[in-house]
XYZ file of C-alpha atoms in Angstrom:
571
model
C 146.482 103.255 104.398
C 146.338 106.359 106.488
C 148.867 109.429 106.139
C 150.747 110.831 109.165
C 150.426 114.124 110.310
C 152.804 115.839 113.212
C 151.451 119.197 113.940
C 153.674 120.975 116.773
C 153.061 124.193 118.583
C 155.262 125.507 120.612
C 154.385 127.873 123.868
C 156.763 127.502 126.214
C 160.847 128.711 125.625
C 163.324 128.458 129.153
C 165.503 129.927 128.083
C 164.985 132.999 125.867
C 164.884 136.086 128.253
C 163.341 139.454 127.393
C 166.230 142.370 126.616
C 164.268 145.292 128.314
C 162.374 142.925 130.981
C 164.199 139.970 131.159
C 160.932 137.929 131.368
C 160.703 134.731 129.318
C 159.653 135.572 125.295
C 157.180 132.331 125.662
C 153.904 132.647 123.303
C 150.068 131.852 123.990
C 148.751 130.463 120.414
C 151.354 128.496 119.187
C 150.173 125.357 120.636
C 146.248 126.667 120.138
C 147.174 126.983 115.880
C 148.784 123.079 116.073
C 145.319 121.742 117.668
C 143.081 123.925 115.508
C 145.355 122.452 112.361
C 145.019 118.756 114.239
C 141.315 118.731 114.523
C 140.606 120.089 111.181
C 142.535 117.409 109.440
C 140.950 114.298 112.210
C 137.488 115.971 111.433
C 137.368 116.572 107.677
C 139.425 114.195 106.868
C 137.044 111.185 105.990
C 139.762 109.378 108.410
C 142.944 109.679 105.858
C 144.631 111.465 108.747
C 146.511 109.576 111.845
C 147.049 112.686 113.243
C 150.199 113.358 116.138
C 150.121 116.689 118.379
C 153.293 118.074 120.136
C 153.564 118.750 122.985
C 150.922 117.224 124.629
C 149.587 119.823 126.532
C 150.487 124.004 126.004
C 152.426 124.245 128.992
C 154.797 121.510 127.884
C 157.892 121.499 126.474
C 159.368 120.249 123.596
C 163.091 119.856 122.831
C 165.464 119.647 120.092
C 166.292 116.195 120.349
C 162.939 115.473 120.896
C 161.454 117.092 117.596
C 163.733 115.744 116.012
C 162.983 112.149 116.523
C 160.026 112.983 115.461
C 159.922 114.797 112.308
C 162.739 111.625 111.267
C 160.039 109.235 112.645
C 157.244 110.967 109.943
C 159.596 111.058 107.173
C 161.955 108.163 107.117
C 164.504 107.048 104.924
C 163.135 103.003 104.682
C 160.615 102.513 102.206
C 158.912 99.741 104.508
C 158.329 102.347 106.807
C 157.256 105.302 105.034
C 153.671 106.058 104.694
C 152.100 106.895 101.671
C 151.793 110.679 102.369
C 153.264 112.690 105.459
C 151.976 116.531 106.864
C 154.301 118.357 109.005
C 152.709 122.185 110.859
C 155.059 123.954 112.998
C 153.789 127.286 115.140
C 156.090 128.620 117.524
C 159.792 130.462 117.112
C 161.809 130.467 114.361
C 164.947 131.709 114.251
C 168.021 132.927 111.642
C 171.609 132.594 112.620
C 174.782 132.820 110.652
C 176.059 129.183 110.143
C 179.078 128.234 111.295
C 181.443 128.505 108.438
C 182.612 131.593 107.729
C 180.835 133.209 104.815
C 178.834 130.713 104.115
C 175.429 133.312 105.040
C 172.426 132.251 107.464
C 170.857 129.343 108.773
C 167.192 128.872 109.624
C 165.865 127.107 112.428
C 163.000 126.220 114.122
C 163.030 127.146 117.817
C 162.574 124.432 120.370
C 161.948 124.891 124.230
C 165.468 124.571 125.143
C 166.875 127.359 122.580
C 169.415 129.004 124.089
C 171.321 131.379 121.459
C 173.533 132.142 124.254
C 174.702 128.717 123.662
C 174.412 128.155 120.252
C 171.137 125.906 120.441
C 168.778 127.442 118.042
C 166.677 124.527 117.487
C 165.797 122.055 114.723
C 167.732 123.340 111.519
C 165.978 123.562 108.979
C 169.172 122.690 106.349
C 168.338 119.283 108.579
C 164.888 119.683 107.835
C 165.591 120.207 103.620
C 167.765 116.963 103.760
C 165.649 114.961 105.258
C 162.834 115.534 102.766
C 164.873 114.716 99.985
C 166.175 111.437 101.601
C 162.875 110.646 103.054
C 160.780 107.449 100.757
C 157.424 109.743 101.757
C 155.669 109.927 98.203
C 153.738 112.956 98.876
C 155.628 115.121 101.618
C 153.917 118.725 103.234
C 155.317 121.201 105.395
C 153.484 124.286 106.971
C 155.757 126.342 108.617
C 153.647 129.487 110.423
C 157.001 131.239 112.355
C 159.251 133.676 111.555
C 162.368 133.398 109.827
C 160.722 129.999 107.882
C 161.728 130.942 103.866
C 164.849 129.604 104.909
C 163.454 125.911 104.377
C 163.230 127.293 100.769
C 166.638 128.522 100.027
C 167.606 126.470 97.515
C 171.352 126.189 98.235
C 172.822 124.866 94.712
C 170.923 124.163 90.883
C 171.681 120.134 91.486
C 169.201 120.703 94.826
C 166.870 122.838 93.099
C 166.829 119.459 90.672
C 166.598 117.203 93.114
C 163.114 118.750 94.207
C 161.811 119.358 90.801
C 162.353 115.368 90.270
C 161.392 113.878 93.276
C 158.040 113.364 94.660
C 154.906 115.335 94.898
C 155.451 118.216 97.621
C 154.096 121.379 99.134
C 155.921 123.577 100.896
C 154.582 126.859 102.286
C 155.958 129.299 104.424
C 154.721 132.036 106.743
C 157.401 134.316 105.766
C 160.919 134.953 103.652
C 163.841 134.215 105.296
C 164.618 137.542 107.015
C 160.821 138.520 107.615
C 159.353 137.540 110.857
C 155.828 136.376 110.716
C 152.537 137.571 111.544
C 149.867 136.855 113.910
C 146.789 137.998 116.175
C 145.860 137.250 119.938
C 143.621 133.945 118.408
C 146.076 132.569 116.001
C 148.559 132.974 113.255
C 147.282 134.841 110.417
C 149.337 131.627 108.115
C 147.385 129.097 110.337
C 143.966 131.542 109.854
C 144.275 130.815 105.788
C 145.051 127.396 106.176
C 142.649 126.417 108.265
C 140.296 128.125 105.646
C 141.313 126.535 102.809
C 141.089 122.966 104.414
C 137.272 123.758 105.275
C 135.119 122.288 102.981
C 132.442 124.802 103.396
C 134.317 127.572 102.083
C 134.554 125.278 98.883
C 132.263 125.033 95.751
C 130.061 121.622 96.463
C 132.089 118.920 95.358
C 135.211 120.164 94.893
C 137.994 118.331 96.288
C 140.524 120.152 98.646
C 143.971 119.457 97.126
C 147.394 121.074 97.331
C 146.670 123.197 94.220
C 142.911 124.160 95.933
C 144.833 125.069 99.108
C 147.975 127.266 97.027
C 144.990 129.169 95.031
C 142.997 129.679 98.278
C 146.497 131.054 100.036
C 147.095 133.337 96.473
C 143.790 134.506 96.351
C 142.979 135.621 99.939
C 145.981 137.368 100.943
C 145.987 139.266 97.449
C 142.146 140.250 98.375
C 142.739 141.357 101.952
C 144.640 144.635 102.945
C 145.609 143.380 106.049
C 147.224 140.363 105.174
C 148.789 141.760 102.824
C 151.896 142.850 105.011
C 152.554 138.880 104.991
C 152.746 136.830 101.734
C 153.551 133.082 102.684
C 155.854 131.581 100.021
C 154.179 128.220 98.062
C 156.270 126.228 96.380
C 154.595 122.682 94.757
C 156.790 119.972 93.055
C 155.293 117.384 91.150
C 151.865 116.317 91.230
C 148.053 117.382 93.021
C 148.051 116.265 96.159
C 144.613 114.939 97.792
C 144.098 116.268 101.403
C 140.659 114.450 101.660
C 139.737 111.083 99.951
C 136.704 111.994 98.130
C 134.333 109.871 96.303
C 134.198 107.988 93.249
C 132.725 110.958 91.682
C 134.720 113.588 92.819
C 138.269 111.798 92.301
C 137.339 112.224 88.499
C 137.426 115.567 88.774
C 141.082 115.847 89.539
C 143.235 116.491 86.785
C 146.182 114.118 85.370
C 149.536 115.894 85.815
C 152.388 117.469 84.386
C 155.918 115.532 85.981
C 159.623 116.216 84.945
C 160.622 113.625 82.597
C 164.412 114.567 82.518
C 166.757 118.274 81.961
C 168.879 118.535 78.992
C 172.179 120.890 79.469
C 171.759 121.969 76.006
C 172.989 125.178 75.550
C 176.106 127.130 76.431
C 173.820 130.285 76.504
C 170.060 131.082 77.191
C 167.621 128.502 75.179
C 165.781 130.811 72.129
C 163.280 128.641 70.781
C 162.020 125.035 71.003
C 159.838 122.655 68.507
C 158.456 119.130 68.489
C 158.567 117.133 65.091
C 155.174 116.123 63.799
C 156.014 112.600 64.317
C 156.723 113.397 68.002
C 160.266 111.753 67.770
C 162.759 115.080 67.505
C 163.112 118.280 69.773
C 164.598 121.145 67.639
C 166.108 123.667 70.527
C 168.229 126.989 69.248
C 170.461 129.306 71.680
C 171.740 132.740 71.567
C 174.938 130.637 71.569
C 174.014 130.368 67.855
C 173.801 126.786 67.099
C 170.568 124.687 66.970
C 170.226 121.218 68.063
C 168.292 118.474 67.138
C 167.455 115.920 70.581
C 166.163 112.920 70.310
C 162.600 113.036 72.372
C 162.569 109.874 74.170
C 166.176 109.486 75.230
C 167.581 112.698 75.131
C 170.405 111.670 72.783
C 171.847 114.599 70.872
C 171.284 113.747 67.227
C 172.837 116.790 65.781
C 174.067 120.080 66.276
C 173.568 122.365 63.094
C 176.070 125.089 63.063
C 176.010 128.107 60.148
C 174.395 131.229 61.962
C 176.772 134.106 62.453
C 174.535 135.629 65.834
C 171.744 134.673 67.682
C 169.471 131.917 66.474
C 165.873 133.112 68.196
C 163.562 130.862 66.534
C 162.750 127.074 64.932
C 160.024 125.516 63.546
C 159.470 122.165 62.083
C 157.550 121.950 58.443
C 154.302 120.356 58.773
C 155.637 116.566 56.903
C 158.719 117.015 59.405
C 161.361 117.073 56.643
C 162.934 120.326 57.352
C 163.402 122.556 59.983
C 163.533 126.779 59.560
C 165.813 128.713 61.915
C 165.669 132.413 62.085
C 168.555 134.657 63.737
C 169.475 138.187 64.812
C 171.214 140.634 62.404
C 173.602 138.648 59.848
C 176.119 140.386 57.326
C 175.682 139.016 54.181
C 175.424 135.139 54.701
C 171.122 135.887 55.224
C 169.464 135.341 58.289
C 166.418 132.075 57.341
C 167.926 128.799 56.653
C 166.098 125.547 55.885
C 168.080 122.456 57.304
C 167.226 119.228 56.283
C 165.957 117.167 59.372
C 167.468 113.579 58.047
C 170.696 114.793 57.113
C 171.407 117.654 59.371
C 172.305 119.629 55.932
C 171.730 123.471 54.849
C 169.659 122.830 52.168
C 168.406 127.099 51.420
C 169.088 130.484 52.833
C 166.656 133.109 52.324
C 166.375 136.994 53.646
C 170.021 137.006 51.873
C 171.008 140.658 51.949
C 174.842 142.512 52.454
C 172.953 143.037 55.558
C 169.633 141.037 57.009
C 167.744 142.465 60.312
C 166.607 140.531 63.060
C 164.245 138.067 62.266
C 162.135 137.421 65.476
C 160.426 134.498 64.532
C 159.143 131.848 61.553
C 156.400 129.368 61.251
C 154.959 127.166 58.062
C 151.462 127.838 56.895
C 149.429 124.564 57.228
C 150.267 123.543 53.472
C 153.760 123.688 53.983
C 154.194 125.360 50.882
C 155.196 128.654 52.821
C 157.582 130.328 56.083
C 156.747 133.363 57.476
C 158.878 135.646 59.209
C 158.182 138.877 61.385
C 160.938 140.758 61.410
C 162.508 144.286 63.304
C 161.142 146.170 60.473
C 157.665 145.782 61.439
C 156.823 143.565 58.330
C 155.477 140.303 58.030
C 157.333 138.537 55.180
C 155.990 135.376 53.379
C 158.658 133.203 51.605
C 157.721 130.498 48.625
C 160.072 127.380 49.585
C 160.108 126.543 46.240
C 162.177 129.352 44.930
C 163.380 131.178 48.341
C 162.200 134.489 47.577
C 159.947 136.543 48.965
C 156.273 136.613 47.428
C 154.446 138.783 49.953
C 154.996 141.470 52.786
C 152.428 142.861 55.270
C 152.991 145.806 56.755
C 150.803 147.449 59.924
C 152.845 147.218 63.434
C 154.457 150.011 64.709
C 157.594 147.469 65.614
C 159.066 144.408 65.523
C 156.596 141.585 64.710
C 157.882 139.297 67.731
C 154.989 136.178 66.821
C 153.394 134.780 63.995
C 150.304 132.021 64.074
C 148.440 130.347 61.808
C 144.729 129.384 62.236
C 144.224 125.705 62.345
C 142.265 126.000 58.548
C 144.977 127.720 57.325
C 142.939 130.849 56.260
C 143.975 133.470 58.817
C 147.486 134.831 60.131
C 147.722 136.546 63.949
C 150.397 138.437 64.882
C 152.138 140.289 67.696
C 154.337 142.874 67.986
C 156.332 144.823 70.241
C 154.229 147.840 69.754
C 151.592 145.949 71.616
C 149.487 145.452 68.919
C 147.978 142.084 68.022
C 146.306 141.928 63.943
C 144.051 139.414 62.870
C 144.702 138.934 59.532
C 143.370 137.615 55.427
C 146.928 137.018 54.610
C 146.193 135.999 50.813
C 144.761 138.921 50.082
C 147.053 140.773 52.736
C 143.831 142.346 53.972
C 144.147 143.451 58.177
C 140.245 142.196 59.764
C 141.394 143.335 62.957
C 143.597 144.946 65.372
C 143.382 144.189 69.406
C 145.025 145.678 72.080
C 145.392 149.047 70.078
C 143.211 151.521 68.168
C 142.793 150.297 64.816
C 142.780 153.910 63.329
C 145.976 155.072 62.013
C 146.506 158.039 63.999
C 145.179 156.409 67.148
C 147.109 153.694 66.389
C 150.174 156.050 65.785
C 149.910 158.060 69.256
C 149.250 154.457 71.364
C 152.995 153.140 70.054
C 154.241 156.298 72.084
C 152.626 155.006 75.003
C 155.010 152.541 76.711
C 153.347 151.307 79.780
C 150.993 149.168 77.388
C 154.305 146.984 76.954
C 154.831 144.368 74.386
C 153.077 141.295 72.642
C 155.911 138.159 72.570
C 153.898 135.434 71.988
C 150.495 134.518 69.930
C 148.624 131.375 69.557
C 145.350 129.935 68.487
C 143.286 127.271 69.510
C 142.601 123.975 67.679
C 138.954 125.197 67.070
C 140.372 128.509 65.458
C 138.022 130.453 67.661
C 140.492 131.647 70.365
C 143.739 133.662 70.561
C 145.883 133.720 73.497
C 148.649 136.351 73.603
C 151.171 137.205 76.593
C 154.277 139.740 76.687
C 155.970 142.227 78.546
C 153.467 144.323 80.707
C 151.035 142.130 79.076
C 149.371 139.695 81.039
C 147.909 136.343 79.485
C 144.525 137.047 77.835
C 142.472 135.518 75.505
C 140.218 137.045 72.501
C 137.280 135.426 70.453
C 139.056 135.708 67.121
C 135.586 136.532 65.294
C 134.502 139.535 67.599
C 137.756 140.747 68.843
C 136.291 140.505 72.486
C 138.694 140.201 75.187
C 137.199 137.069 76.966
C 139.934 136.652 80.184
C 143.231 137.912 81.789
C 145.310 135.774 83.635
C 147.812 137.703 85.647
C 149.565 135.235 87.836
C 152.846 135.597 86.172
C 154.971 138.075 88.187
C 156.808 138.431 85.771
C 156.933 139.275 81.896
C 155.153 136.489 79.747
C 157.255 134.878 77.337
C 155.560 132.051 75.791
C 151.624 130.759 75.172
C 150.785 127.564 73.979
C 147.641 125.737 73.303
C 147.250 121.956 73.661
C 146.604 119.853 70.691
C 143.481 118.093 72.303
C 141.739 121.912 72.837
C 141.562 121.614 76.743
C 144.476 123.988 78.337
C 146.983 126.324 77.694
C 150.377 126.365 78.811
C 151.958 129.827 79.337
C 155.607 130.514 80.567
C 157.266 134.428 81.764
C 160.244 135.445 83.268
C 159.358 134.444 87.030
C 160.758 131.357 85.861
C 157.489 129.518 85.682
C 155.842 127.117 83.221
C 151.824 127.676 83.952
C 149.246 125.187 82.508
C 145.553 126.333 82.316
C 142.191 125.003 82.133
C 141.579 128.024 79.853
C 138.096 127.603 79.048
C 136.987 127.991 82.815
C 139.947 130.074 84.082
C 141.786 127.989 86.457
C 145.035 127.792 87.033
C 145.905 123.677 86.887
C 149.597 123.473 87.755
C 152.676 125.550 88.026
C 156.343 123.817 87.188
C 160.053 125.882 87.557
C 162.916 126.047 85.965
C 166.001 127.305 88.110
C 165.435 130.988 85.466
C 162.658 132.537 83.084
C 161.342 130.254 81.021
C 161.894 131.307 77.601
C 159.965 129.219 75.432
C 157.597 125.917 75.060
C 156.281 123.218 72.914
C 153.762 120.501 72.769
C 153.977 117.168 71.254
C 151.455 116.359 68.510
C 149.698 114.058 71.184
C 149.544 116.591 73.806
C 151.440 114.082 76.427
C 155.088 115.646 76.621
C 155.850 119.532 77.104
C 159.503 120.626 76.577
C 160.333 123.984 78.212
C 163.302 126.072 77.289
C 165.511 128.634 79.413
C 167.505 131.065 80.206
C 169.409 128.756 82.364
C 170.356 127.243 79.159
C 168.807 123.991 79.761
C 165.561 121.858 78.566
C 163.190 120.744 80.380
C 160.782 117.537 79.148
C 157.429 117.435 81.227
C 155.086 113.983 80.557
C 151.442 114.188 81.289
């Protein structure tokens, strides 16, 4: 079945009139970028494409009612009608007016031959546009909008929207420019028509690789980063749901494209911002805790609450399920006197032991089972790494060596060796039965180098460790720390991955070995193809992600955040 396509450039304008000349504000490449795009996707498209241009010829016009029609004919609302996938490219005006209610800030539109702001015609809105995507049946919807003014399509007007989009089908949406930025060109085309028409050409490709939504966003992200000149315009990319195919490819080649991630469903589960998450061994429980100082237990499937287990006196910041699943370790901010550790039993819902029981406990940052279950681990404000027997509650060990808090703790898959990060932006490798340090990264492993680096604040801080199934790799992320990953052997720094604009907050390997998952304040969940550095597929929550967890079989991902929700991604 082919896919539709409606590319529409737009020369000619009556009725907009000069201020200093009064001579009509038409363009010249508007209608030259819509048959470039047109042509590239009849030509390299192994025939997917049934391709529309409008107008017809570059000194026609095109009105509002006109457009319209048909941007409602590509996208409609009856299933019977709606193709399988749909490509709308716009090039001409766009424009941004205050809407009509009073208060209620700006509208975007895109400008049609017969705008006439004199009386109140701006064109196609594209609040219209939004609505129509959502109601359309199109499975796999994209929109290129290269004109000024065309963020607007991306202003999100309420969190219910927002989750409509992050539901619904597979889209792309890209934008020449924010909402109150006007776009860029040159005398031979628009310089967001230039990149796309780049990234769709196969030559500029590796051999064999398919050209895809996610090929087409990292092209974008890559070239205007690289070039000076285009840097003055950075077209916003937003993709919901899954990779979308732009070509057909071949037998071969279609196995190359990765399964994945898709929202599953959002839990409101917090009154506050969402600490900490953990999957049950058996895969059946989420454990979620909340600076609103309860944790939760969900059930993984349905979403049913199971319990809530209230007895923290502050901030609970971290869970973790022991490894036979029978009981679950929370660890909170500063406590007086009641201790700051409890162990809950999962079955029951039931304190069963509080530990770090003081008149007055410090922050613990975080708390994780050593492979045996036999011990928790905390790291803790006062730059210590406590171990706890289970069996008594008391402490049995203590390592000391960061400058600050110990934000993350990780053991290797064999049990034998203990990473950890802190907020003195050191990460130590280390022999934690004989509490013997093998290595420090990130930071001289000297004492007095060591000692003038923690004065040093633009290294920033480690807030989350992890390490591989094969116990050869760590991944660590934080604030002013990118993502990078270490051979945990040789200490070498093997990548950086620095597309979070924001701080990192959480790293994850997957339990089958093959990607990471990596979420930061930019309110992005990230999932990499670690092992050859590409970046696989980028999911949102509505504010930072705070935290992440796989199941045991690697097929569900459950993001918390600061928006106090959860969200559960299948593969």
């Amino acid at each position: 079945m082919k896919w539709e396509a409606l590319a529409v450039g737009i020369n000619r304008y009556l009725l907009l009139k000069s201020l200093t000349t009064s001579a009509a504000k038409d363009l010249t490449i508007a209608h030259s970028d819509a048959t470039k795009i047109a042509n590239r996707l009849e030509t390299s498209g192994g025939h997917l494409w049934n391709v529309r241009l409008l107008p017809a010829g570059e000194k026609d016009l095109l009105k509002k009612n006109e457009l319209e029609a048909a941007i409602a004919e590509l996208f409609p609302t009856d299933s019977n009608q709606a193709p399988e996938g749909a490509l709308l490219f716009f090039a001409g005006h766009g424009f941004r007016a205050p809407c009509r209610e009073e208060g209620a800030g700006y509208e975007g539109f895109l400008g049609t031959s017969d705008a006439n702001p004199r009386g109140d015609n701006w064109g196609v809105s594209l609040t219209w546009l939004r609505q129509r995507l959502l109601q359309s049946k199109v499975k796999k919807q994209i929109v290129w909008l290269d004109c000024c003014h065309s963020g607007e399509l991306l202003n999100f007007l309420t969190e219910d929207e927002l989750k409509d989009w992050l539901s619904g089908g597979d889209r792309l949406l890209i934008a020449a420019s924010r909402d109150d930025k006007t776009a860029l060109g040159t005398r031979e085309q628009g310089v967001l028509t230039k990149v796309l028409l780049d990234a769709l050409d196969p030559e500029l490709h590796p051999a064999g690789e398919l050209i895809s939504s996610y090929t087409i966003k990292r092209f974008i992200d890559q070239t205007l980063s690289s070039n000076p000149v285009l840097k003055g315009q950075i077209p916003l990319v937003k993709h919901f749901g899954e990779e979308i195919l732009f070509w057909p490819g071949s037998k071969k080649t279609k196995r190359k494209v990765r399964q994945l991630w898709k929202l599953e469903y959002t839990l409101d589960a917090h009154s506050d911002r969402v600490s900490s998450v953990a999957i049950s061994p058996d895969g059946k429980i989420i454990a979620s805790s909340s600076h609103d100082r309860t944790v939760k237990l969900w059930n993984l499937t349905t979403g049913q609450l199971l319990k809530a287990l209230a007895g923290h006196s502050s901030a609970v910041l971290s869970v973790a399920f022991s490894p036979d699943g029978k009981t679950l370790a929370s660890a909170s901010n500063m406590e007086f006197q009641d201790g700051n550790i409890k162990l809950w039993d999962v079955s029951t819902g039931r304190l069963s032991q509080t530990m770090n029981k003081f008149w007055f406990a410090g922050r613990v940052c975080c708390v994780v089972f050593s492979p045996s279950g036999q011990t928790l681990v905390s790291g803790n404000i006062d730059a210590t790494i406590k171990f706890w027997d289970l069996g008594s509650g008391k402490q049995s060990k203590t390592l000391r060596g960061h400058g600050w808090d110990v934000a993350s703790v990780a053991f290797s898959p064999d049990g034998q060796r203990l990473v950890s990060g802190g907020m003195d932006g050191a990460i130590m490798i280390w022999d934690w039965r004989n509490g013997t340090r093998l290595r420090t990264l990130n930071r001289p492993d000297d004492f007095f180098g060591s000692l003038v680096s923690w004065l040093d604040s633009s290294v920033g801080f480690v807030r989350s460790v992890a390490i591989s199934r094969d116990g050869k790799t760590i991944a660590s992320g934080g604030y002013k720390q990118p993502v990078m990953l270490w051979n945990i052997d040789t200490g070498k720094l093997l990548r950086v991955f620095a597309e979070h604009s924001g701080a990192v907050s959480a790293v994850a390997f997957s339990p089958d070995g093959e990607t990471l998952a990596t979420s930061g304040e930019d309110n992005t969940l990230k999932i990499w193809d670690f092992q050859q550095g590409d970046l696989l597929q980028t999911l949102e929550h509505i504010d930072s992600v705070t935290c992440l967890a796989y199941s045991p079989d690697g097929k569900i991902l459950v993001t918390g955040s600061a928006d106090k929700t959860l969200n559960i991604w299948r593969l």
